[in-house]
CSV table of C-alpha atoms and ligand atoms in Angstrom, one decimal:
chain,number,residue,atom,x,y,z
A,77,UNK,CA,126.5,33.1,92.2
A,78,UNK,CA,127.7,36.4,92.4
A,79,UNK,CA,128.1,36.9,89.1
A,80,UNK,CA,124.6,36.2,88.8
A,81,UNK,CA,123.1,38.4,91.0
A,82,UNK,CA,125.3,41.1,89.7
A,83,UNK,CA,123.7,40.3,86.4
A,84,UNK,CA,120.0,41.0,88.1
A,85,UNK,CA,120.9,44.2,90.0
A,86,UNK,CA,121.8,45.6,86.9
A,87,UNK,CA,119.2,44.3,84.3
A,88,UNK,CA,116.4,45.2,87.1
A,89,UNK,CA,117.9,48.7,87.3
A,90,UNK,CA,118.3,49.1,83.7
A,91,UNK,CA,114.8,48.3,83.1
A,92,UNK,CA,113.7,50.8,86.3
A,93,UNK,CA,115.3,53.7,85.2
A,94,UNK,CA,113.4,52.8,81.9
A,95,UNK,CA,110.5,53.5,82.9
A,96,UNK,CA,111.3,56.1,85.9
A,97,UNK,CA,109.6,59.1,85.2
A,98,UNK,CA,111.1,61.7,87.9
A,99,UNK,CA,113.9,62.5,89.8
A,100,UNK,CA,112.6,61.6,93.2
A,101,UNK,CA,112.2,58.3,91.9
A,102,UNK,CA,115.4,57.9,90.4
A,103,UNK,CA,117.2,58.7,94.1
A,104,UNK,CA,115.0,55.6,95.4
A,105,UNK,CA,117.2,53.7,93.0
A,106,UNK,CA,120.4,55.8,93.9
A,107,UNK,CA,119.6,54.8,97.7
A,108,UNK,CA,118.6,51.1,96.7
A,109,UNK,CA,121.5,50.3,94.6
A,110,UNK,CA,124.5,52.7,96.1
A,111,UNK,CA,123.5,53.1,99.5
A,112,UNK,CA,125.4,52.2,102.7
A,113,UNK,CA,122.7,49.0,102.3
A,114,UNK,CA,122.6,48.8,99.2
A,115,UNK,CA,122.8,46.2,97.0
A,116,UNK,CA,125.8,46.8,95.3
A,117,UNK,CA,127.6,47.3,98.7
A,118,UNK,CA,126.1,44.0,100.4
A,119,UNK,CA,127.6,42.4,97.4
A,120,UNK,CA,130.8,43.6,97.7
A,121,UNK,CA,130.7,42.4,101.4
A,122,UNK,CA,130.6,39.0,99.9
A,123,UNK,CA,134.0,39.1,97.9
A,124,UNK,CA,135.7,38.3,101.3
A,125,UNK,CA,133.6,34.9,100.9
A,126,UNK,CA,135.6,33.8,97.8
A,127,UNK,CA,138.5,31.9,97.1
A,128,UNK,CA,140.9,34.5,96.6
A,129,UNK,CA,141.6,34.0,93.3
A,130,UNK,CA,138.3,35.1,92.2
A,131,UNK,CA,138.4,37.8,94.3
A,132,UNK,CA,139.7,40.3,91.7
A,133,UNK,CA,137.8,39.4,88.9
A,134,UNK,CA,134.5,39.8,90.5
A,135,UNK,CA,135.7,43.0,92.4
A,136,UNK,CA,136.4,44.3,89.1
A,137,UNK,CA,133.2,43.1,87.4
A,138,UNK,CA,131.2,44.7,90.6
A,139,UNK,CA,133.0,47.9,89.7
A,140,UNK,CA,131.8,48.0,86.1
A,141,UNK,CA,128.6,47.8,86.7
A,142,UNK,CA,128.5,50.2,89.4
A,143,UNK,CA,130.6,52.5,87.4
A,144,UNK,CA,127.7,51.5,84.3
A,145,UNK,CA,125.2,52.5,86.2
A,146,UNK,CA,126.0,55.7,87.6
A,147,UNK,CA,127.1,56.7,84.0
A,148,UNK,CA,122.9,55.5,83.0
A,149,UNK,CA,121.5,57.3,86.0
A,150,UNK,CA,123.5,60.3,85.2
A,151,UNK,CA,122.0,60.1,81.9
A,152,UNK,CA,118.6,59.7,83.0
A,153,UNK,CA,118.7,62.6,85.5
A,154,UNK,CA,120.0,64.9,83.0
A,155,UNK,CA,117.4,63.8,80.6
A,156,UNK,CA,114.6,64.8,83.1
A,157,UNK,CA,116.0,67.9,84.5
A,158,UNK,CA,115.9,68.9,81.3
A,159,UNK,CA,112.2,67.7,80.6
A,160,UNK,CA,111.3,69.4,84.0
A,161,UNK,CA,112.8,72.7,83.0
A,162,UNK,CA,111.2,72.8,79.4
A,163,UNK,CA,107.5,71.7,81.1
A,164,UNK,CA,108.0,74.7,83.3
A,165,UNK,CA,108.9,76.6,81.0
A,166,UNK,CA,105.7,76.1,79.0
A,167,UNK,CA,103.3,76.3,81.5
A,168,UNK,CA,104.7,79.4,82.8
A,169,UNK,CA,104.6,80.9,79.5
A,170,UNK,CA,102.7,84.6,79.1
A,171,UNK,CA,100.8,85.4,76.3
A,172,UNK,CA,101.5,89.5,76.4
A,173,UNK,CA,99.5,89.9,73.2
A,174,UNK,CA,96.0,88.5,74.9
A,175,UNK,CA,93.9,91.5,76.2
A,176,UNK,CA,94.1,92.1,79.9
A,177,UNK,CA,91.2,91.5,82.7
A,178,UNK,CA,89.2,94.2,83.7
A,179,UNK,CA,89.9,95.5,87.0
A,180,UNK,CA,86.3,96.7,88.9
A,181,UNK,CA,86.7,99.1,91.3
A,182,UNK,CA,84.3,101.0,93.1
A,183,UNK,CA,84.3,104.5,94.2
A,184,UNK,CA,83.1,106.2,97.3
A,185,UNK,CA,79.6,107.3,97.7
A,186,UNK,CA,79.6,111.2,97.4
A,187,UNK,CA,78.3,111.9,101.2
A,188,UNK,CA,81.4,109.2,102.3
A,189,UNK,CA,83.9,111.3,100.4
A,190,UNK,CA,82.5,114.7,101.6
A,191,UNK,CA,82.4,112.8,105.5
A,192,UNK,CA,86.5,112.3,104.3
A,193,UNK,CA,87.3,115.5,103.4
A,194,UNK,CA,85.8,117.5,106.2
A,195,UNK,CA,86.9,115.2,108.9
A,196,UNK,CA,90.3,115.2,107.6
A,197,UNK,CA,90.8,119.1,107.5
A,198,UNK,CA,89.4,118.6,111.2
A,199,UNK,CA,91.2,115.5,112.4
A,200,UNK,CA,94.5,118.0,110.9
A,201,UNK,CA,93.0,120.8,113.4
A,202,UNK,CA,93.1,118.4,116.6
A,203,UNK,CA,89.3,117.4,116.3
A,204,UNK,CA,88.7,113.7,117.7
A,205,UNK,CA,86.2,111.8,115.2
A,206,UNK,CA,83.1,110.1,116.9
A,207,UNK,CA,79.9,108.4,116.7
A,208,UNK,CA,76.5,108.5,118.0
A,209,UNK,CA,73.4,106.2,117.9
A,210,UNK,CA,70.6,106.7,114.6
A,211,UNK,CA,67.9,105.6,117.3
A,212,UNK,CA,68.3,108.3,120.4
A,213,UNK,CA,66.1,109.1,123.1
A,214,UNK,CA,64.3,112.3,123.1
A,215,UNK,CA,66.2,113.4,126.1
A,216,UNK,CA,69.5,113.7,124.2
A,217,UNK,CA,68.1,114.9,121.1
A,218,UNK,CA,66.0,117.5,122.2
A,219,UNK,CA,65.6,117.9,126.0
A,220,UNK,CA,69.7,118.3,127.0
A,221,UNK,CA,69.8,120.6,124.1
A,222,UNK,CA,67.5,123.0,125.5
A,223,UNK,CA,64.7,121.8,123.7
A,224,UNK,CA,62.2,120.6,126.5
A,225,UNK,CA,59.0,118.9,125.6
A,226,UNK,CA,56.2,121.0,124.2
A,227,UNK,CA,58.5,123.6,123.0
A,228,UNK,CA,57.5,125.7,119.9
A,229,UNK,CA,61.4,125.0,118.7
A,230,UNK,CA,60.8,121.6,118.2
A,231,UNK,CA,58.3,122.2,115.1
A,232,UNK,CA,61.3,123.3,113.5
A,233,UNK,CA,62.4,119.6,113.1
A,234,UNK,CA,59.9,117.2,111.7
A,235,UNK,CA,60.5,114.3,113.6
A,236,UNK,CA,59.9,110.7,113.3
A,237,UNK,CA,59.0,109.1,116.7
A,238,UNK,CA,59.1,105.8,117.5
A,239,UNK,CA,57.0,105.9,120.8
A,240,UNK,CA,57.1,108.9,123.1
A,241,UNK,CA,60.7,108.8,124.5
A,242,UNK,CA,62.5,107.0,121.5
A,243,UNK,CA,63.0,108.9,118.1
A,244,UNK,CA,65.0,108.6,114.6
A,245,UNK,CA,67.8,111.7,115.7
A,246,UNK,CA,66.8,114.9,113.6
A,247,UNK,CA,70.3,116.4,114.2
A,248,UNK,CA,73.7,115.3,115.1
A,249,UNK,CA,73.4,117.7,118.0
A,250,UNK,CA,72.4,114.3,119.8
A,251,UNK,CA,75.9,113.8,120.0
A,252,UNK,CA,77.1,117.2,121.7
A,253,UNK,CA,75.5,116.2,125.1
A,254,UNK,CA,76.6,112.6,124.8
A,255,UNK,CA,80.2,113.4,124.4
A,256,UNK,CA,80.2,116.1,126.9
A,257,UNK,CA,78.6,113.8,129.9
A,258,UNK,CA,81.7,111.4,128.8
A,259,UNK,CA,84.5,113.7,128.2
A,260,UNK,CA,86.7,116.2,130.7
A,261,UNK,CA,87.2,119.7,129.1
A,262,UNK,CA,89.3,120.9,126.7
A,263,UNK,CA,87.9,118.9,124.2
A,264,UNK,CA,87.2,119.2,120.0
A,265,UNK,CA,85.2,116.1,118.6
A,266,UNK,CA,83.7,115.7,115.2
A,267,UNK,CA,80.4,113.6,114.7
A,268,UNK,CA,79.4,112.6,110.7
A,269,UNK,CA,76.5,110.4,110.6
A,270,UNK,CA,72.8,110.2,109.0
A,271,UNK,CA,70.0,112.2,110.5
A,272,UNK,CA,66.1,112.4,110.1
A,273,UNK,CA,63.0,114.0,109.4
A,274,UNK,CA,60.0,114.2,107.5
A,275,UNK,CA,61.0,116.1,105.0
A,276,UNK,CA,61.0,115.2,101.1
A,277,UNK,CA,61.4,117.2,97.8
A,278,UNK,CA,64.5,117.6,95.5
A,279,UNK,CA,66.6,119.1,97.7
A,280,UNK,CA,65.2,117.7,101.4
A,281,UNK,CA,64.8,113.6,102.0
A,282,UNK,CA,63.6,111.9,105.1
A,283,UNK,CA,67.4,110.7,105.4
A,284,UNK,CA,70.1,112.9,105.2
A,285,UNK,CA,73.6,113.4,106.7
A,286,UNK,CA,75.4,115.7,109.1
A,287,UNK,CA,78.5,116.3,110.4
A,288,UNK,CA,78.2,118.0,114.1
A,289,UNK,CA,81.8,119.6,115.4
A,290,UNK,CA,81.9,120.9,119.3
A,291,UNK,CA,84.8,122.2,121.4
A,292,UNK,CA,84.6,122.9,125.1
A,293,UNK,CA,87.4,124.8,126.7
A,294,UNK,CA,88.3,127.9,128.5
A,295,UNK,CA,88.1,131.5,126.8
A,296,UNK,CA,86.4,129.9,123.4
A,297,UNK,CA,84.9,132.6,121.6
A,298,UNK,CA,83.0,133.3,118.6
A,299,UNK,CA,85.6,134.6,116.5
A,300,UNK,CA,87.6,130.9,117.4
A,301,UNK,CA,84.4,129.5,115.6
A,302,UNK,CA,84.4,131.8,112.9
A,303,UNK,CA,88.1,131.5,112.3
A,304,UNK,CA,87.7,128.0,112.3
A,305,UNK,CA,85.1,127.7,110.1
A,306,UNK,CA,86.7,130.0,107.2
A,307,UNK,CA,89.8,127.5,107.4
A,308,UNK,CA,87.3,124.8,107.2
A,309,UNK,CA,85.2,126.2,104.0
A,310,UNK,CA,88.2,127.5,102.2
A,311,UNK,CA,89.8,124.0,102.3
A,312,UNK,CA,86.8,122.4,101.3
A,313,UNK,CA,85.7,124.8,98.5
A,314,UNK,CA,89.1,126.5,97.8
A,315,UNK,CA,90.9,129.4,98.8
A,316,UNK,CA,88.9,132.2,96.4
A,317,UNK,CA,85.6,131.2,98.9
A,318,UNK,CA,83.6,134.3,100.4
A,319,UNK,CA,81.4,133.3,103.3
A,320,UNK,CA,79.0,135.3,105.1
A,321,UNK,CA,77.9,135.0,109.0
A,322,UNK,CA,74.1,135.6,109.5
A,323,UNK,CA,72.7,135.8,112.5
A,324,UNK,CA,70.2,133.0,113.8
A,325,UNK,CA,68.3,131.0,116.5
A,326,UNK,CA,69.0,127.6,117.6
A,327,UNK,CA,68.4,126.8,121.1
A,328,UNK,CA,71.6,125.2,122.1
A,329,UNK,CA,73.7,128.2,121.0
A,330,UNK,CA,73.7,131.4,121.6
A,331,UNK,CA,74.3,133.8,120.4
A,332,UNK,CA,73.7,131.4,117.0
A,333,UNK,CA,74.8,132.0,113.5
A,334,UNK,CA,74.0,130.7,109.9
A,335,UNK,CA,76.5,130.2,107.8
A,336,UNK,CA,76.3,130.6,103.8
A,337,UNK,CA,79.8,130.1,101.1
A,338,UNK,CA,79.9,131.7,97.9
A,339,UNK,CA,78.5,129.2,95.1
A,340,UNK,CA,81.4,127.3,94.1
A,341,UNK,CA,79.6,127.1,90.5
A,342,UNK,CA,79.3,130.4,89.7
A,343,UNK,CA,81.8,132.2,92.1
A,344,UNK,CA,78.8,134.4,93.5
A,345,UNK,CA,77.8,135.8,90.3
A,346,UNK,CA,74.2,133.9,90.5
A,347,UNK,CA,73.6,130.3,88.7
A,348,UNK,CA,70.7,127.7,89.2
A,349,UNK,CA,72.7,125.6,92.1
A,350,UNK,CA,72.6,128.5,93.9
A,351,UNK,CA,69.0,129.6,92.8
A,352,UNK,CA,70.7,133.3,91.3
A,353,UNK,CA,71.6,134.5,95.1
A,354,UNK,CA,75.5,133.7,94.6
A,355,UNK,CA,75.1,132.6,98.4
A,356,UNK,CA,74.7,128.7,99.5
A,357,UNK,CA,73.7,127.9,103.6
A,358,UNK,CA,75.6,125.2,105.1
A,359,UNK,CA,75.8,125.5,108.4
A,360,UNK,CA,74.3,126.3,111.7
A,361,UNK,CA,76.6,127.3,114.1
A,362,UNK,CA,77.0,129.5,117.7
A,363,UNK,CA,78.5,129.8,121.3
A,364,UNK,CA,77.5,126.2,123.3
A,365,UNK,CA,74.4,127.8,125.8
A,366,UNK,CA,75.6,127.7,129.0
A,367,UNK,CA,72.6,125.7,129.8
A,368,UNK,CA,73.6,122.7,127.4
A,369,UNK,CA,77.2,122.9,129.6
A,370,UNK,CA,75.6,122.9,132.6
A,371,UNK,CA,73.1,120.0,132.1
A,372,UNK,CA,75.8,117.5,130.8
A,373,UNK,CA,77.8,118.3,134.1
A,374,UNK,CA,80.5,121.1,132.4
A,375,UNK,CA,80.8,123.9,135.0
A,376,UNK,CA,79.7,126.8,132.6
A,377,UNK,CA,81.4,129.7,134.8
A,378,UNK,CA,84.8,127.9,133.7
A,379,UNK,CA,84.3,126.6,130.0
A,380,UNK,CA,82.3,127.8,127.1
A,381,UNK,CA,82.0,126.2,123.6
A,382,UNK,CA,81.4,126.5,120.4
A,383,UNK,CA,79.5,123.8,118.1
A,384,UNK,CA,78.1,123.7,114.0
A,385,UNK,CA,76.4,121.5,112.4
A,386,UNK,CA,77.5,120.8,109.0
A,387,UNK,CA,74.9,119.5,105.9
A,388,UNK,CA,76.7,117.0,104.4
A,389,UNK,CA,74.1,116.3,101.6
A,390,UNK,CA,74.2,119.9,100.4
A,391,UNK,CA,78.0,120.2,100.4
A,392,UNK,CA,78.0,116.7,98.3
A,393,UNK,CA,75.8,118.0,95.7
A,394,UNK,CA,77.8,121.3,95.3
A,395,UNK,CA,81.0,119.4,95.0
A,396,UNK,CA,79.8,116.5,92.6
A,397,UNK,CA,77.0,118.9,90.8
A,398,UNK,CA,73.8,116.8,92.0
A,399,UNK,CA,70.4,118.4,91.4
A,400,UNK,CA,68.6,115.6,93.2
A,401,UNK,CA,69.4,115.0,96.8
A,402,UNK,CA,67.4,111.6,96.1
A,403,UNK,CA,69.7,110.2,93.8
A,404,UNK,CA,71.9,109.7,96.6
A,405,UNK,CA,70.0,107.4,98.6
A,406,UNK,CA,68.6,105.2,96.0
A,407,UNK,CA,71.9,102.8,95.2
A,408,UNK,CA,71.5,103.2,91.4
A,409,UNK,CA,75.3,101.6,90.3
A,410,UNK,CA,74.9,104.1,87.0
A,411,UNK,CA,74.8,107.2,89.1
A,412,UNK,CA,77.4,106.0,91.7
A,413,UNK,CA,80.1,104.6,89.2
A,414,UNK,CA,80.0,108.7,87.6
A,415,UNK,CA,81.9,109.2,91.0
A,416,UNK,CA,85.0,106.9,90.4
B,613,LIG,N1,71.5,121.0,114.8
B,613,LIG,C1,71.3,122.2,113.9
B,613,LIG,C2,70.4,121.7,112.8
B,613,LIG,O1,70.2,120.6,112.5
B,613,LIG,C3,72.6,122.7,113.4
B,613,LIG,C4,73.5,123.3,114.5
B,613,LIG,C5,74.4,122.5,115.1
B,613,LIG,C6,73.3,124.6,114.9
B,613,LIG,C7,75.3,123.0,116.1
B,613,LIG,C8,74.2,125.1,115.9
B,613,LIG,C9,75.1,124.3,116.4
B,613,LIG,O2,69.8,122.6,112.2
């Protein structure tokens, strides 16, 4: 009886590691035939059952096959660890001869890379970078800059309303009075962001960008702005820049300044970026009017201020040699990708 279910644990096995195709498998068949259940060992149990006489022999036949079959398994197993390895092998294989993939990247829009430069060289001069709103209220856009209603400065900002209090911001300036209402002096912010008017030829578009720069604090004079602003120019357009200080009008500084760089094309000699003058205007600039302080609540006896507004659109076509400010607002992917 024994003998013959020996006989069928074995030829079943046999034929099950036949056709076993994996190693997880073949440990089912370890566990089913070894184990501390197994068959084999439930088997053995029975010896004790014989006359003992037989005992021996059919200890001894038990053994064989065990010992036959770990010697088949063995077999097997090496026989698919070796498959396993060889499959992996293949499918991990790397053609280096085939061509590689092409790798798209994009680059920055020029007025995103100039808004990076300049507010790095500030953010490295203790400036604090902020936003403002695109739709502002004619208060903080005009009226807390010292610009009240009816005002013959305002014609020199075409502006789009959208009724009678609510406008597209002409100037970043928006931002001066918001930050000042919100902040305690001393204080240096930063404010890039698009600006708008009616405005449109090759070198003016209804959109453009600025980037607006205030500091409040005690004893703040002009030449802190104009210090400030040389840094600024010369680490923007390199150290061999000239700039030149004109004086100007704006109603939210004074006194107020304009302020031009040497043409980084032709080094001043006179080229067609710079229309032959050598000179290019970027700025507006000048000491915060004590007014502007003293509406958004800064005691003007105490603090003074500087502010400039920077035109970013100007700057980016200098640096990336642009002759129409339109190009960069209409999204063509053939002019952008020259920027990579
Ligand atoms: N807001 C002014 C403009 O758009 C520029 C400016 C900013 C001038 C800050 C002085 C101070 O023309």
């Amino acid at each position: 009886m024994i003998i013959d279910e020996l006989k069928k644990i074995k030829d079943d096995a046999v034929g099950e590691l036949e056709k076993v195709e994996n190693l997880k498998d073949i440990n089912e068949i370890k566990v089913r035939v070894f184990g501390k259940s197994g068959l084999l060992t439930a088997l053995s149990k029975g010896i004790k059952e014989l006359p003992i006489d037989q005992r021996p022999l059919v200890g001894a036949k038990i053994n064989d096959v065990r010992i036959f079959l770990q010697e088949k398994i063995s077999e097997k197993e090496f026989f698919l660890e070796k498959q396993e390895l060889e499959n992996k092998l293949a499918n991990e294989k790397i053609d280096i001869t085939e061509p590689g993939k092409d790798v798209i990247v994009g680059a920055l829009h020029p007025i995103n890379d100039v808004i990076d430069k300049l507010t790095d060289i500030c953010v490295s001069m203790g400036f604090s970078v902020v936003e403002g709103p695109e739709i502002e209220s004619d208060y903080y856009n005009f009226e807390a800059m010292n610009i009240p209603k009816n005002h013959p400065s305002r014609d020199m900002q075409d502006t789009f309303f959208i009724t009678d209090e609510i406008l597209l911001r002409s100037q970043t300036s928006a931002v001066q009075a918001r930050e000042m209402e919100k902040r305690k002096p001393p204080f240096k912010i930063v404010c890039p962001g698009k600006t708008y008017r009616n405005d449109s030829d090759a070198t003016h578009s209804p959109i453009f960008n600025q980037l607006e720069g205030l500091v409040v604090d005690e004893n703040v004079s002009m030449a802190d702005l104009k210090s400030m602003l040389t840094i600024l120019m010369k680490r923007l357009f390199g150290e061999d820049t000239a700039i030149r200080f004109r004086p100007s009008f704006f109603p939210f500084t004074e006194p107020s300044i304009e302020v031009d760089v040497s043409c980084p094309n032709c080094h001043g000699k006179g080229c067609s970026t710079c229309k032959g003058t050598g000179m290019l205007e970027l700025l507006g600039a000048g000491i915060v009017n004590p007014k502007v302080l003293e509406m958004s609540g800064i005691n003007s006896k105490k603090y003074k201020g500087f502010a400039f507004g920077f035109g970013l659109d100007r700057t980016a076509m200098i640096l990336d040699s642009i002759n129409n400010i339109k190009n960069l607002y209409r999204n063509d992917i053939r002019f952008l990708s020259q920027f990579k």
